[in-house]
Short mmCIF file of C-alpha atoms and ligand atoms in Angstrom, two decimals:
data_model
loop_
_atom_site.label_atom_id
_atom_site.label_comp_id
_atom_site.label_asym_id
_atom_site.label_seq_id
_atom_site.Cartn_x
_atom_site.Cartn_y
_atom_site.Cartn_z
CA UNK A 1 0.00 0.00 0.00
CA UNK A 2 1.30 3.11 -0.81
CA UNK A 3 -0.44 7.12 -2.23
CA UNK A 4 -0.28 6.01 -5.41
CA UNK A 5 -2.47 2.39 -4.73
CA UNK A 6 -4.62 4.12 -2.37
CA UNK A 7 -5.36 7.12 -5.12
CA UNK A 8 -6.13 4.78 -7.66
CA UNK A 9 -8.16 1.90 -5.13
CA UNK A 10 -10.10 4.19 -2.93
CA UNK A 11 -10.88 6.73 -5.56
CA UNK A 12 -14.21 7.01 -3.99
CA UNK A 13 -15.63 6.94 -0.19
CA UNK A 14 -17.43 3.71 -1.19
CA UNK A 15 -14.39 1.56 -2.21
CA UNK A 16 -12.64 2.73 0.68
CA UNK A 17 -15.49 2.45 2.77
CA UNK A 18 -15.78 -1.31 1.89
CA UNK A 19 -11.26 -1.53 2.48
CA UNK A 20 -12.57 -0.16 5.94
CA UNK A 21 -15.13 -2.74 7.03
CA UNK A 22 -12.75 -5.63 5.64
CA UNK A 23 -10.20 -4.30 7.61
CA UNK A 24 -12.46 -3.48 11.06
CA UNK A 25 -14.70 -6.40 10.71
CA UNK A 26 -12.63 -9.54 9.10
CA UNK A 27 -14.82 -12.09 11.08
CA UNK A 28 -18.01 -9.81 9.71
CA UNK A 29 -19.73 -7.09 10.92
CA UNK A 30 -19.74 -5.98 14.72
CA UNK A 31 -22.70 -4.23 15.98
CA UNK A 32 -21.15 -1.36 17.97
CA UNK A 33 -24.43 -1.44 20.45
CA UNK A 34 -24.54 -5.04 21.55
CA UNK A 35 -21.21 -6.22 20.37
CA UNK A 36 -22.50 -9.15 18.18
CA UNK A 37 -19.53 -10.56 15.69
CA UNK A 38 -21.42 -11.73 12.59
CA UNK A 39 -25.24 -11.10 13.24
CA UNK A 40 -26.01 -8.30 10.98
CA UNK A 41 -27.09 -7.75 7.33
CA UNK A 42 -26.55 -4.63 4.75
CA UNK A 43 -29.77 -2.80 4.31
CA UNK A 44 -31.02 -2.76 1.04
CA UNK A 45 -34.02 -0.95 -0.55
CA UNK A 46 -36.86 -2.78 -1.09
CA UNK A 47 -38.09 -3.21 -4.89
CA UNK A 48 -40.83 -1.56 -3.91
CA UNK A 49 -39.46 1.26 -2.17
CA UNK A 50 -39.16 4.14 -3.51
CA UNK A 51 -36.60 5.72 -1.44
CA UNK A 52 -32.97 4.92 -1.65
CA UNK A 53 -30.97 3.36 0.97
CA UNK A 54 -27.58 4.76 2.51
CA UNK A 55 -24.98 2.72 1.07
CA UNK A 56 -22.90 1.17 3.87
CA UNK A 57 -25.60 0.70 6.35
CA UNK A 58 -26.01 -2.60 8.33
CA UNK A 59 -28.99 -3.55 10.42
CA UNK A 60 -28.13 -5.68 13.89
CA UNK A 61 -30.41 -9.13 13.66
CA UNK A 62 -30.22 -9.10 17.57
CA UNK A 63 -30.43 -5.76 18.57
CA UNK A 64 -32.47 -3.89 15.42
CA UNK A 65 -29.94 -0.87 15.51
CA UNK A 66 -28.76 0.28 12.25
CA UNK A 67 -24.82 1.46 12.15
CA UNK A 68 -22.31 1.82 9.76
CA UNK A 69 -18.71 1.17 10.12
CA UNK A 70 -17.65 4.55 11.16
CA UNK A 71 -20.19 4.42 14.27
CA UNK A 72 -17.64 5.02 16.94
CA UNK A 73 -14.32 5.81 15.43
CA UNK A 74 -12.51 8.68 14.66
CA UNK A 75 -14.55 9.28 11.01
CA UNK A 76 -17.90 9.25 12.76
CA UNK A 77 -19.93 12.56 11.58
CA UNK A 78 -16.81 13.67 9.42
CA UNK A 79 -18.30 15.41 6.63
CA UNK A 80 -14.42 14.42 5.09
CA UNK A 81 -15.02 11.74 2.70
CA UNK A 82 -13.02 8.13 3.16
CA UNK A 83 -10.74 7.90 0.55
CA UNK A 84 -9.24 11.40 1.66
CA UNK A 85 -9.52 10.14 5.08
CA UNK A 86 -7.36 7.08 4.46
CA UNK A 87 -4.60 8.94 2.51
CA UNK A 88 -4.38 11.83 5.60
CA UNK A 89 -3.47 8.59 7.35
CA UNK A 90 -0.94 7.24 5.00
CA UNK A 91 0.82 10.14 4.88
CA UNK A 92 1.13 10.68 9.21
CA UNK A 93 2.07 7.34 9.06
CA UNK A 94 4.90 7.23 6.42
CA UNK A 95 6.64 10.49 6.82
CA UNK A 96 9.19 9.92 8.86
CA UNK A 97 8.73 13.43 11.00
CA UNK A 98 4.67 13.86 10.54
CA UNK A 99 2.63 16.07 8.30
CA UNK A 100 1.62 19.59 9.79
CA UNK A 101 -2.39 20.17 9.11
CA UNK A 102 -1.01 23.34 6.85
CA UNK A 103 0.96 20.41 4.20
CA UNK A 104 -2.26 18.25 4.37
CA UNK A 105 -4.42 20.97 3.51
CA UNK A 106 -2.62 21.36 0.69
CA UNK A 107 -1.95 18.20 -0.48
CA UNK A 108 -5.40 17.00 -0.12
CA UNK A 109 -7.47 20.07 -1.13
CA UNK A 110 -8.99 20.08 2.67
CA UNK A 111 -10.16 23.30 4.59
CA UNK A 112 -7.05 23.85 6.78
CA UNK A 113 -9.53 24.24 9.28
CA UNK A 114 -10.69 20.08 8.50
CA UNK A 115 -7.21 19.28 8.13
CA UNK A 116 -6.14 19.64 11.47
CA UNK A 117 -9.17 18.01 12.58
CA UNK A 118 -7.83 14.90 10.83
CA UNK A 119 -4.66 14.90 12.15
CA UNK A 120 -5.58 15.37 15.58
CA UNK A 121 -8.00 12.51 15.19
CA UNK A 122 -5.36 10.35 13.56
CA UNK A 123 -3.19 11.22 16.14
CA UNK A 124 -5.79 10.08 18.82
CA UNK A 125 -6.13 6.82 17.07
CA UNK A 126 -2.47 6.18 17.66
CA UNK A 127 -2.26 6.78 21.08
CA UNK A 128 -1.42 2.86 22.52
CA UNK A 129 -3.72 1.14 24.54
CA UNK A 130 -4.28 0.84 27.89
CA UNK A 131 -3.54 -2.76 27.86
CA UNK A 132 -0.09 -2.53 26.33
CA UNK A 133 2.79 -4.66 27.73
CA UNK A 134 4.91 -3.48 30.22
CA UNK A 135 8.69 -2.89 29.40
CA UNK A 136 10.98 -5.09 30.06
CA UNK A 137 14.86 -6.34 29.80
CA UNK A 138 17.13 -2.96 29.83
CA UNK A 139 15.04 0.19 30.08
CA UNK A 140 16.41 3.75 29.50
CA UNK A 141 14.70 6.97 30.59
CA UNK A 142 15.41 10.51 30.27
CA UNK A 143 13.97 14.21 29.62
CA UNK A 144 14.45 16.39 27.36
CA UNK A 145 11.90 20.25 26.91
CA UNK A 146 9.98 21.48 24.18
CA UNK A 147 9.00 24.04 22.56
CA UNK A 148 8.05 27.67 24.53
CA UNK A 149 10.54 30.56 24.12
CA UNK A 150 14.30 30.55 22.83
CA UNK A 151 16.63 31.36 25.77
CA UNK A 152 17.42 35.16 26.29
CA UNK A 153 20.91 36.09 25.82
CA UNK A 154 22.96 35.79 28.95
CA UNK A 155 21.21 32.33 30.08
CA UNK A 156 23.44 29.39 30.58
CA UNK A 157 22.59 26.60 27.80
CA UNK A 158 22.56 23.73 30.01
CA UNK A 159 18.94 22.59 31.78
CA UNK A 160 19.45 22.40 35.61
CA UNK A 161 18.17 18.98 36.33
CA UNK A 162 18.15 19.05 39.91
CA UNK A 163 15.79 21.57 40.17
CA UNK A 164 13.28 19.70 38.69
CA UNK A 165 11.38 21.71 36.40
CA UNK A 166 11.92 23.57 33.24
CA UNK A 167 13.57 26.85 33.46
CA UNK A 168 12.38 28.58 30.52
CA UNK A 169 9.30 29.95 30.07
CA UNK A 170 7.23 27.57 28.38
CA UNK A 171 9.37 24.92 27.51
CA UNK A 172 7.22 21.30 28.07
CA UNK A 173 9.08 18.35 30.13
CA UNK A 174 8.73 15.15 28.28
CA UNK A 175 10.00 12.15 29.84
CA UNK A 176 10.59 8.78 27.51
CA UNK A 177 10.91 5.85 28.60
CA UNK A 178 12.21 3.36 25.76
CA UNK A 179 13.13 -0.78 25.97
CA UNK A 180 16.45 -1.63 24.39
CA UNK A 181 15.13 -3.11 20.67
CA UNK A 182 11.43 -2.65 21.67
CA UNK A 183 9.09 0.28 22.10
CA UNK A 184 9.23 3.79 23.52
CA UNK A 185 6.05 5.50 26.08
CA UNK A 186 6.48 8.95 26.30
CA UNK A 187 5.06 11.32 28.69
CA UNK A 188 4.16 15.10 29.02
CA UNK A 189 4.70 16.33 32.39
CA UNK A 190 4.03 19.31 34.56
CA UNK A 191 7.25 19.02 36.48
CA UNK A 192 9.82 16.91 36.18
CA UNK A 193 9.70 15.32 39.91
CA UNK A 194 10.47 11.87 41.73
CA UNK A 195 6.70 12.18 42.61
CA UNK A 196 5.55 12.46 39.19
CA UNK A 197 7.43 10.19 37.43
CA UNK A 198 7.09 7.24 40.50
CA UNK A 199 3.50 6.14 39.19
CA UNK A 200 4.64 6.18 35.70
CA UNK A 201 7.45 4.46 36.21
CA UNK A 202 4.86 2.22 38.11
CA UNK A 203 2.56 1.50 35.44
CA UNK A 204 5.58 1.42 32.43
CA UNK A 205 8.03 -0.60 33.42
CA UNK A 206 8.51 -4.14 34.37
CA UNK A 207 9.50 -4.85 38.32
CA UNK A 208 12.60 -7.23 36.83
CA UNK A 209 13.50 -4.46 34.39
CA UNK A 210 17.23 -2.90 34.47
CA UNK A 211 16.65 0.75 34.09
CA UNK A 212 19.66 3.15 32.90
CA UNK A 213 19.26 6.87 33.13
CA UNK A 214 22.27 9.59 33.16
CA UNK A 215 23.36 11.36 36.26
CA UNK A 216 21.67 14.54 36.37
CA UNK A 217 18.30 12.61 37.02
CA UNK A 218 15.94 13.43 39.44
CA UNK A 219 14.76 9.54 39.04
CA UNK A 220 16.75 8.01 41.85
CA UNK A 221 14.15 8.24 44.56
CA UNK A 222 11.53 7.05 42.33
CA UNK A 223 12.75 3.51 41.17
CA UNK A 224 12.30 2.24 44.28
CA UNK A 225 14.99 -0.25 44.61
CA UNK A 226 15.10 -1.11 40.95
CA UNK A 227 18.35 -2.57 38.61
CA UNK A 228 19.08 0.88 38.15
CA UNK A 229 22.74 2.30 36.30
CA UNK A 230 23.84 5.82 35.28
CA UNK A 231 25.96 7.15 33.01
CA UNK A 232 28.10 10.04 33.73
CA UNK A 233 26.96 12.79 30.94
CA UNK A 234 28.74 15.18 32.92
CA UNK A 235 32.15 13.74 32.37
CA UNK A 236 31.62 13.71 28.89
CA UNK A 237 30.42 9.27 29.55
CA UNK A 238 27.76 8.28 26.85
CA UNK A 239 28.29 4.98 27.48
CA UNK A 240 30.02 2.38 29.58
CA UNK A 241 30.59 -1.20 29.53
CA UNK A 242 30.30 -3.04 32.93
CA UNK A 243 30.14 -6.29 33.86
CA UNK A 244 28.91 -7.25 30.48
CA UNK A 245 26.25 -4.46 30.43
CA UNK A 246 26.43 -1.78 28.31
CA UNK A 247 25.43 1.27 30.12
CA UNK A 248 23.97 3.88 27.98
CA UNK A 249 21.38 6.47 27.61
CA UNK A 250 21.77 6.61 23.55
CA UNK A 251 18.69 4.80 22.62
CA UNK A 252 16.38 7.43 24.15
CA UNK A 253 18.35 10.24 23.41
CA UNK A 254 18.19 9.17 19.65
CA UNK A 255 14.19 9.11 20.07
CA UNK A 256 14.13 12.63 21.49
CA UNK A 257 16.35 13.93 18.60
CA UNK A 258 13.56 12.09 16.18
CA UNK A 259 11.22 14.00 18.42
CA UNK A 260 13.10 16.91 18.52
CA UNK A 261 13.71 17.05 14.26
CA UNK A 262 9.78 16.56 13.49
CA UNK A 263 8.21 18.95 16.07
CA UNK A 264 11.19 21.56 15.58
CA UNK A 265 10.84 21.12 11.60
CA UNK A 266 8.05 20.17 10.94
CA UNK A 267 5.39 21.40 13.45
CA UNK A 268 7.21 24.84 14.79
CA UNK A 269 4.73 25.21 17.43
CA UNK A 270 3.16 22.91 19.86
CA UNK A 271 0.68 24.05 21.94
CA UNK A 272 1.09 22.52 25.77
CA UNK A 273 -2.19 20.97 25.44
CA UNK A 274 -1.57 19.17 22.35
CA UNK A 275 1.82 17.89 23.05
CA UNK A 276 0.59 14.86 24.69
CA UNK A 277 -1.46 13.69 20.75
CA UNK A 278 2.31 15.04 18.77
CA UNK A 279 4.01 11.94 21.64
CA UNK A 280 1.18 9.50 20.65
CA UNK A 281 2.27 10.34 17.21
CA UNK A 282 6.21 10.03 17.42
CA UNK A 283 5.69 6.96 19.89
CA UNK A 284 3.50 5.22 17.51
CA UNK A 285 5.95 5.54 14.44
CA UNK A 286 9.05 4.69 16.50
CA UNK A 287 6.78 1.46 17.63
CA UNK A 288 6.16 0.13 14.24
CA UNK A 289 9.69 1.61 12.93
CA UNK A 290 9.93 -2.44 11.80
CA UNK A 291 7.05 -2.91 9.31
CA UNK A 292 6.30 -0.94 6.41
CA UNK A 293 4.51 2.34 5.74
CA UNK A 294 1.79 0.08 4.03
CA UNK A 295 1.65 -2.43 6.59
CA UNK A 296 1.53 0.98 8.85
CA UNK A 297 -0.96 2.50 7.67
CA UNK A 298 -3.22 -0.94 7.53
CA UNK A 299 -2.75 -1.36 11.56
CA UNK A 300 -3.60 2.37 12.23
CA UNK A 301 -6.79 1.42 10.31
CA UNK A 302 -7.59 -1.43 12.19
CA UNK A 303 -7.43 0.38 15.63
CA UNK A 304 -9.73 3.34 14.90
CA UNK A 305 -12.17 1.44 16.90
CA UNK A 306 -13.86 2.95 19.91
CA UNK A 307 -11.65 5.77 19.00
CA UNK A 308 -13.94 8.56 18.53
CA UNK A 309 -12.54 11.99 19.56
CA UNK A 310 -14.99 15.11 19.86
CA UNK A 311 -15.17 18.00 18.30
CA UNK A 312 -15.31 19.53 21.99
CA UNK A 313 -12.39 17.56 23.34
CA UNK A 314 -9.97 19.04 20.96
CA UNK A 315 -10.76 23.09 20.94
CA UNK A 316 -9.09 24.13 17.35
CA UNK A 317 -6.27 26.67 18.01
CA UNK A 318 -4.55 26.87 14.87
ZN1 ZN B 401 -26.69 -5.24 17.96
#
């Protein structure tokens, strides 16, 4: 799957409205009101009728509830049609940095104003689930601030960890936490504090896990007894080989500059209370960095489910 094969496949919301449902529904259709696999039917107009039917919409044998297959995901009452839909999502999910709503708006002959819409809804759909599996094996965690002003002249260049927060005016704290060869969780916080990062640390990583962090962390009080080594940034260490471990911060650090590249580049400004949907984004690109952009694309697809993001949750700000 690539632009090209979903230009010429889904040239119309019908054809990619019937990609979607054999995509969603492989094991047939699922009534989004009772949750029955397989027990519906597509409405069609009777010979007698006079008035046309919807195309697309099923009727639930068990429950009598008519839905179509955007009923509670991200495309429910988009006026957008589906084949534009699914190539907004091919391109978040194969450019390497993202897609600002300004590009897709132009690429796609949207409303700038229904562009970033869609990529805030797209971006929703890749936040991961709540039943993802903890990390495990070596774990590395760091920090790194975004966005807000650039320093005034005079200020020293390096962040003062220990104090635990962000010293310039509206820079955002993010705080990664990536598995060695497996997947990253990334975090916007208020302040960077033991207290704050102690329940996600909680909830993240496994209890066995070996975590490695550098040495200006505030983190120390928060792993709780954990496998935990640092190395020494301040001496100019990036990484150290012990014992047969190497001890390194390098994986994460190359996430944040991935981070750091597309949000700089591509998105100039963040607002705070966005940042969290631009992590879901990087996090879920870094997560499938292993399969294709097609193959991409096809699992963002399959988890719009029960991923339907109101208008009123996300106050347009652009
Ligand atoms: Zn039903």
């Amino acid at each position: 799957m690539n632009l090209n094969s979903i230009a010429q496949q889904f040239s119309d919301p019908n054809a990619a409205r019937e990609f979607l449902e054999s995509q969603r529904w492989p094991e047939g259709a699922i009534c989004p009101f009772c949750g029955l696999i397989g027990a519906a039917y597509k409405l069609r107009a009777k010979p007698t009728s006079k008035t046309p039917v919807r195309p697309g919409v099923w009727k639930c044998s068990n429950c009598r509830k008519q839905f179509t297959v955007t009923v509670v995901t991200i495309f429910e009452d988009s006026h957008i049609p589906l084949n534009t839909w699914l190539m907004a999502i091919h391109l978040l999910c194969s450019s390497k940095k993202g897609m600002s709503a300004h590009q897709l708006h132009r690429m796609l002959g949207v409303t700038y104003k229904s562009a970033w819409f869609m990529v805030h809804r797209i971006r929703y759909a890749m936040r991961q689930s709540d039943l993802f599996a903890k990390l495990g094996g070596t774990v590395e965690i760091d920090e790194t601030y975004i966005g807000g002003k650039q320093r005034r002249k005079g200020q020293p260049g390096r962040i003062d960890k220990s104090a635990g927060v962000a010293p310039f005016s509206g820079k955002q704290a993010v705080v990664s936490l990536v598995q060695r060869d497996g997947s990253v969780q990334s975090h916007h916080v208020q302040r960077v504090t033991a207290a704050n990062l102690k329940p996600i640390i909680e909830a993240t990583i496994h209890p066995d896990a070996h975590i490695m962090t550098d040495t200006g962390t505030v983190l120390k009080s928060a792993l709780m007894g954990r496998k935990h080594h640092q190395v020494d940034h301040f001496r100019d260490e990036f990484v150290r080989y012990e014992n047969g471990l190497t001890i390194t911060t390098n994986t994460v650090e190359g996430f944040f500059a991935l981070l750091k590249r597309g949000i700089n580049g591509v998105y100039h400004h963040v607002g705070q209370q966005h940042l969290h949907r631009y992590l879901s984004e990087f996090d879920f690109r870094y997560n499938t960095r292993r399969i294709t952009d097609g193959e991409r694309t096809t699992k963002l697809i399959r988890q719009v489910h029960g991923k339907r993001l109101m208008y009123k949750q996300v106050r347009f700000s652009g």
